XYZ file of C-alpha atoms in Angstrom:
423
model
C 4.775 -27.431 -13.980
C 5.304 -26.473 -10.429
C 3.877 -22.949 -9.804
C 4.770 -22.278 -6.420
C 3.832 -18.139 -6.443
C 1.260 -16.447 -7.752
C -0.393 -12.670 -7.877
C -4.107 -11.916 -8.357
C -6.229 -9.507 -7.844
C -9.925 -10.142 -6.096
C -13.174 -8.446 -5.844
C -16.262 -8.727 -3.755
C -19.143 -8.112 -5.597
C -20.814 -4.854 -5.383
C -23.998 -4.620 -3.349
C -27.599 -4.085 -5.364
C -29.336 -0.490 -4.928
C -32.203 -0.366 -2.908
C -35.206 0.891 -4.476
C -37.711 3.672 -4.243
C -41.395 2.340 -4.875
C -44.714 3.064 -3.934
C -47.847 1.230 -2.996
C -50.500 1.531 -5.546
C -53.564 -0.987 -5.057
C -57.114 -0.918 -4.742
C -58.319 -0.339 -1.114
C -55.052 1.092 -0.159
C -55.791 4.692 -0.530
C -52.913 5.974 1.686
C -50.262 3.937 -0.438
C -46.483 4.456 0.942
C -43.068 3.520 0.417
C -42.863 0.020 -1.205
C -39.033 -0.525 -2.317
C -37.131 -3.576 -1.544
C -33.506 -3.666 -0.313
C -30.596 -4.423 -2.930
C -29.225 -8.354 -2.861
C -25.688 -8.723 -0.649
C -22.404 -8.867 -3.095
C -20.997 -11.884 -3.862
C -17.492 -12.509 -1.630
C -14.631 -14.271 -3.104
C -13.461 -17.658 -0.865
C -10.138 -19.293 -1.136
C -10.358 -23.141 0.450
C -8.050 -25.385 0.896
C -7.868 -28.576 -1.203
C -5.719 -31.534 -1.354
C -6.384 -32.503 -4.650
C -4.529 -29.507 -6.031
C -0.637 -29.396 -5.854
C 0.074 -26.246 -7.601
C -0.997 -22.793 -8.070
C -0.671 -23.097 -11.865
C -4.150 -22.077 -12.418
C -3.682 -18.812 -11.103
C -0.468 -18.268 -14.036
C -3.469 -17.843 -16.878
C -6.094 -15.921 -14.612
C -5.343 -13.248 -12.536
C -8.431 -11.025 -11.679
C -11.692 -12.102 -9.746
C -14.553 -10.538 -9.261
C -17.995 -11.901 -7.378
C -20.799 -11.122 -8.788
C -22.673 -8.011 -7.953
C -26.439 -8.014 -5.874
C -29.486 -7.427 -7.642
C -31.485 -3.762 -7.472
C -34.189 -3.914 -5.118
C -37.909 -3.874 -6.340
C -40.920 -2.832 -6.033
C -43.659 -4.431 -3.621
C -40.749 -4.847 -0.771
C -38.965 -7.347 -2.925
C -35.146 -8.172 -2.385
C -32.906 -7.938 -4.758
C -30.795 -11.570 -5.108
C -27.617 -11.854 -3.814
C -24.503 -12.170 -5.914
C -22.883 -15.764 -5.908
C -20.125 -16.626 -3.896
C -16.784 -17.344 -5.933
C -14.943 -20.151 -4.558
C -10.831 -20.462 -5.540
C -9.467 -23.801 -4.898
C -5.786 -23.653 -3.600
C -3.228 -26.497 -2.503
C -2.900 -27.013 1.008
C -0.004 -25.244 2.685
C -0.531 -21.708 0.798
C -0.033 -18.719 2.445
C -1.737 -15.588 1.449
C 0.033 -12.027 1.645
C -1.103 -8.994 1.317
C 0.857 -7.676 -1.634
C 1.096 -4.209 -0.595
C 2.400 -4.803 3.035
C 3.745 -7.934 2.308
C 1.529 -9.190 5.932
C 0.059 -12.704 5.882
C -3.300 -12.350 5.566
C -4.002 -16.463 6.486
C -2.258 -19.630 6.098
C -4.307 -22.131 4.918
C -2.580 -25.194 6.255
C -5.468 -27.421 7.157
C -7.905 -29.140 4.155
C -11.062 -28.012 3.359
C -9.995 -24.237 5.712
C -11.553 -21.559 4.106
C -11.128 -18.237 4.193
C -13.370 -14.974 2.683
C -10.622 -13.130 0.969
C -12.576 -10.110 -0.619
C -16.755 -9.550 1.033
C -18.901 -8.303 -1.051
C -20.628 -5.316 -0.974
C -23.982 -4.771 1.416
C -27.262 -4.451 -0.607
C -28.678 -0.720 0.109
C -31.515 -0.772 1.786
C -35.029 0.386 -0.335
C -37.318 3.566 1.189
C -39.624 1.363 2.918
C -36.939 1.210 5.490
C -36.844 4.463 5.896
C -40.569 5.356 6.446
C -40.872 6.644 9.723
C -44.274 8.495 11.985
C -42.555 12.220 10.850
C -41.423 10.830 7.354
C -43.781 8.777 5.904
C -43.524 8.621 2.302
C -39.221 9.043 2.029
C -38.631 9.535 -1.624
C -35.101 8.270 -1.602
C -33.273 4.618 -0.868
C -29.804 3.813 -0.442
C -27.063 2.215 -2.941
C -25.412 -0.863 -2.264
C -21.664 -0.611 -1.006
C -18.828 -1.384 -2.915
C -17.631 -4.971 -2.658
C -13.546 -5.337 -0.868
C -11.006 -5.142 -3.460
C -7.430 -6.330 -3.068
C -3.878 -7.480 -4.627
C -2.822 -10.634 -2.687
C -0.318 -12.921 -3.209
C -0.548 -16.943 -3.371
C 2.532 -18.442 -1.799
C 2.773 -22.654 -1.519
C 5.176 -23.802 0.513
C 5.013 -27.636 0.394
C 3.909 -29.863 3.326
C 5.446 -32.928 3.937
C 6.293 -34.821 7.072
C 10.016 -35.498 6.006
C 12.433 -33.125 3.946
C 15.458 -34.831 1.862
C 17.628 -32.200 2.291
C 21.482 -32.120 0.666
C 23.959 -30.658 -1.786
C 23.181 -31.435 -5.556
C 23.306 -35.327 -6.986
C 24.140 -36.764 -3.568
C 21.110 -39.195 -4.365
C 18.130 -37.499 -2.774
C 15.735 -38.241 -5.845
C 16.981 -42.060 -5.891
C 16.121 -42.367 -2.423
C 13.225 -41.040 -3.062
C 12.152 -42.875 -6.176
C 13.367 -46.431 -3.775
C 10.885 -45.604 -0.442
C 8.424 -44.675 -1.873
C 6.087 -44.870 -5.290
C 7.166 -41.622 -6.751
C 8.918 -41.579 -10.115
C 11.164 -38.485 -9.932
C 13.654 -37.310 -13.134
C 16.983 -38.498 -12.003
C 19.933 -37.928 -13.973
C 23.593 -37.531 -13.126
C 24.088 -33.825 -13.279
C 23.343 -31.218 -11.110
C 19.611 -29.965 -10.474
C 17.904 -32.730 -12.168
C 15.103 -32.089 -9.744
C 13.977 -28.487 -10.186
C 10.323 -28.774 -8.490
C 9.916 -30.551 -4.781
C 8.790 -34.233 -5.472
C 6.611 -35.981 -3.000
C 5.965 -39.234 -2.474
C 4.136 -41.486 0.425
C 6.134 -44.106 2.613
C 4.243 -46.772 3.705
C 5.474 -48.241 7.342
C 2.560 -50.907 7.634
C -1.423 -50.627 8.078
C -2.336 -47.052 8.901
C 1.065 -46.214 9.300
C 2.455 -43.703 6.148
C 4.073 -40.333 5.823
C 4.423 -37.841 3.499
C 8.486 -37.361 1.959
C 9.837 -34.359 -0.029
C 12.590 -34.565 -2.109
C 13.750 -30.756 -1.616
C 15.638 -29.258 -4.624
C 19.702 -29.516 -4.456
C 21.032 -26.511 -2.050
C 24.161 -24.550 -2.745
C 26.504 -22.131 -0.977
C 24.658 -18.574 -0.765
C 21.914 -20.198 -0.950
C 20.004 -18.013 1.629
C 20.771 -15.040 -0.612
C 19.086 -16.603 -3.480
C 21.659 -18.197 -5.069
C 21.242 -21.539 -7.251
C 17.191 -22.512 -6.350
C 17.876 -20.310 -3.377
C 14.356 -18.618 -1.659
C 12.575 -20.656 -4.469
C 12.882 -24.173 -2.188
C 14.452 -23.168 1.247
C 11.046 -22.049 1.823
C 9.599 -25.571 1.480
C 11.762 -26.838 3.985
C 9.774 -24.908 6.365
C 7.037 -27.116 6.174
C 8.446 -30.241 7.232
C 8.413 -31.690 10.421
C 12.096 -33.599 10.325
C 15.002 -33.272 8.299
C 17.211 -36.200 6.634
C 20.200 -34.898 5.617
C 21.886 -36.762 2.434
C 25.001 -36.750 1.961
C 27.520 -38.838 -0.448
C 30.028 -40.651 1.865
C 32.202 -41.820 -1.262
C 33.041 -37.997 -2.367
C 32.403 -39.105 -5.817
C 32.709 -35.602 -6.532
C 36.053 -34.866 -4.650
C 33.313 -33.613 -2.018
C 34.318 -33.915 2.018
C 30.955 -35.086 3.668
C 31.621 -33.490 6.879
C 32.320 -30.035 5.665
C 29.511 -30.569 3.244
C 27.004 -31.271 6.528
C 28.112 -27.728 8.015
C 27.889 -25.882 4.672
C 24.254 -27.199 4.091
C 22.983 -26.550 7.694
C 24.821 -22.737 7.323
C 22.834 -22.125 5.051
C 19.531 -23.273 6.403
C 20.206 -21.127 9.791
C 21.075 -17.924 7.900
C 18.042 -18.174 5.990
C 15.322 -18.959 9.009
C 17.483 -19.679 12.440
C 14.457 -21.633 13.587
C 15.374 -24.186 11.290
C 18.150 -25.000 13.491
C 16.068 -26.466 16.066
C 14.518 -29.093 13.301
C 15.160 -32.572 13.993
C 17.921 -34.109 11.533
C 19.176 -37.763 10.880
C 21.456 -38.300 8.526
C 21.783 -41.000 5.298
C 25.178 -41.622 4.249
C 25.027 -42.568 0.660
C 26.864 -44.427 -1.750
C 28.338 -46.628 0.294
C 28.416 -49.333 -2.043
C 31.175 -47.611 -4.283
C 33.153 -45.994 -0.545
C 36.934 -47.102 -0.637
C 38.159 -45.053 2.347
C 37.204 -44.164 5.995
C 34.809 -41.437 5.383
C 32.007 -43.241 7.120
C 34.059 -43.494 10.253
C 35.359 -40.143 9.968
C 31.348 -39.001 9.621
C 30.495 -41.250 12.637
C 33.485 -39.597 14.623
C 32.357 -36.066 14.164
C 28.780 -35.808 14.087
C 27.263 -39.133 16.745
C 28.590 -37.322 19.540
C 26.456 -34.277 18.364
C 23.512 -36.461 18.758
C 23.013 -36.927 15.286
C 21.643 -40.563 13.753
C 23.625 -41.701 11.316
C 22.113 -44.501 8.695
C 24.773 -46.015 5.873
C 22.954 -46.721 2.605
C 23.035 -47.267 -0.862
C 20.345 -46.337 -2.831
C 21.542 -47.642 -6.226
C 21.799 -51.713 -3.901
C 18.546 -50.580 -1.553
C 21.369 -51.496 1.013
C 20.407 -49.790 4.706
C 16.963 -48.476 2.744
C 14.869 -50.000 4.879
C 16.678 -48.923 8.407
C 16.618 -45.417 6.966
C 12.968 -45.981 6.635
C 12.007 -47.177 9.717
C 14.286 -44.403 11.276
C 12.549 -41.659 9.591
C 8.999 -42.821 11.118
C 10.922 -43.525 14.635
C 12.037 -39.644 14.617
C 8.651 -38.350 13.227
C 7.049 -40.652 16.685
C 9.044 -37.802 18.825
C 7.705 -34.830 16.902
C 4.451 -33.322 17.917
C 2.220 -32.587 14.151
C 3.151 -28.278 14.874
C 2.650 -26.998 11.740
C 4.147 -23.239 11.905
C 4.949 -20.116 9.264
C 8.387 -19.677 10.094
C 9.587 -16.617 8.014
C 6.424 -14.269 8.522
C 3.993 -13.027 11.319
C 0.933 -13.762 10.641
C -1.487 -10.480 10.336
C -5.050 -11.017 10.226
C -7.101 -8.113 8.110
C -10.271 -7.458 8.394
C -11.622 -4.645 6.191
C -15.344 -4.215 7.145
C -16.813 -0.903 6.780
C -17.032 0.740 10.465
C -19.070 3.325 11.446
C -17.394 5.256 13.740
C -14.782 5.569 10.532
C -15.288 9.352 10.427
C -12.430 11.703 10.002
C -13.383 15.305 10.569
C -10.126 17.862 10.375
C -8.987 21.020 9.301
C -6.024 20.722 6.859
C -4.536 23.923 5.028
C -7.189 25.952 6.407
C -10.306 23.815 4.590
C -12.867 21.718 6.889
C -12.359 18.247 5.861
C -14.924 15.686 6.683
C -14.494 11.989 5.350
C -13.763 8.424 5.732
C -15.822 5.103 4.947
C -19.049 5.772 6.841
C -19.187 9.330 5.254
C -18.623 8.412 1.526
C -21.436 5.940 1.977
C -23.880 8.421 3.310
C -23.104 10.744 0.303
C -23.622 8.302 -2.321
C -26.938 7.302 -0.479
C -28.862 11.363 -0.833
C -30.013 12.306 -2.917
C -29.918 16.252 -2.769
C -32.782 17.220 -4.758
C -35.298 15.146 -2.156
C -35.935 17.131 0.867
C -36.411 13.904 2.830
C -33.121 12.744 1.967
C -31.171 15.600 2.463
C -33.130 16.133 5.878
C -31.677 12.262 6.627
C -28.397 13.029 5.643
C -28.065 16.662 7.726
C -29.519 14.197 10.914
C -27.203 11.962 10.553
C -23.766 14.052 10.094
C -25.483 15.927 13.601
C -26.107 12.759 15.310
C -22.746 11.454 14.155
C -21.088 14.313 16.116
C -19.830 15.488 13.227
C -21.203 18.815 13.446
C -19.812 19.370 16.801
C -16.412 18.002 15.916
C -16.587 21.281 13.411
C -17.538 23.420 15.924
C -14.642 22.221 18.194
C -12.643 23.177 15.308
C -14.418 26.712 15.030
C -16.147 26.411 12.098
C -18.103 29.785 11.067
C -21.249 30.769 9.531
C -20.884 29.951 5.657
C -17.609 28.586 5.861
C -16.959 26.006 3.206
C -16.881 22.106 4.346
C -15.634 19.566 1.899
C -17.161 16.338 2.398
C -15.643 13.511 0.404
C -14.218 15.926 -2.249
C -17.879 17.931 -2.436
C -18.059 21.364 -1.355
C -20.457 22.101 1.245
C -21.600 25.984 3.014
C -21.944 25.693 6.921
C -25.232 26.926 8.218
C -26.480 26.616 11.880
């Protein structure tokens, strides 16, 4: 089965908590803080692997969580970092943010990696908070939470050449003839339900990958037939081979078919109009009219090169194969993402991510940094409370509250916790 889209949830591991510990050793009468830092949480990393062809594994498991870091220990011992989780995906996987639909990364190269969810940072132990004026801090810092997000993995087949055309025109037969691929072939529409890939060898160290794109029909750009499920695979190919049934064996007009398919491509994505195309006029072994001459008269003046072939008898197949290679030599290996703009997301916690505002008559202080600061504060410890107040002052929170005309004993809500303001 070919699975080309998967929704998954990823979460980096949480950072370990810093430790509160004291040095109690013989000949060390002063003692002092001795708590170590927590370990960092494990990351979730995506890796493009050319040995994987589908996203099937993600159909059965949809939630991935990184290992949390260990808490710090006494004697300034650091907690162990959580292990990273590496998720292998096929080359050509597009990674999107599920909520916004924006593209996070395009994994187009073999062994390319991307950290999709970073693990949280380990908290500092109380040894890190010792200063000349605060020699015995009785508090430590908790680890931060790992990044968490819902993403969509979307596989778009990467091939040098894409075979396109209406159903039952002979694309699968051509693929099986010029490569070692063995697609399912029968005389009915939509035999091919997944893109089949094959490797075509020209000579030593000269080969290319060809994909049989499932049959298109009118309205495919709106989702009719196999529609969007496979139109997107055409975007990944460098050049196109348009297969036409020149015999008209199903009472179809090959010239009309040519224009209909190209209209579907351009209506799906206007940029596909610029892809180079050659034409394989298939089934010449059962041709009983002048359709080939009419096709050449219509399309050759427009720059299209036409190869009369019979996939059944192999007539003209070698000429078509070398024609593909010649066309490929004219195209730079410029891999593109057509349908979306890349928007790279970085969700690191920023220390300036602090919001101070007056909302509905209430003084509000919130943000990632403030939330982390609040979690790390021990309000029954004088040193910890003083550190909390000094940090708010140092980050300009107190000045911003004054600018909003906060008064003595007014309530200030810090991350939903209520405090009274005192100078």
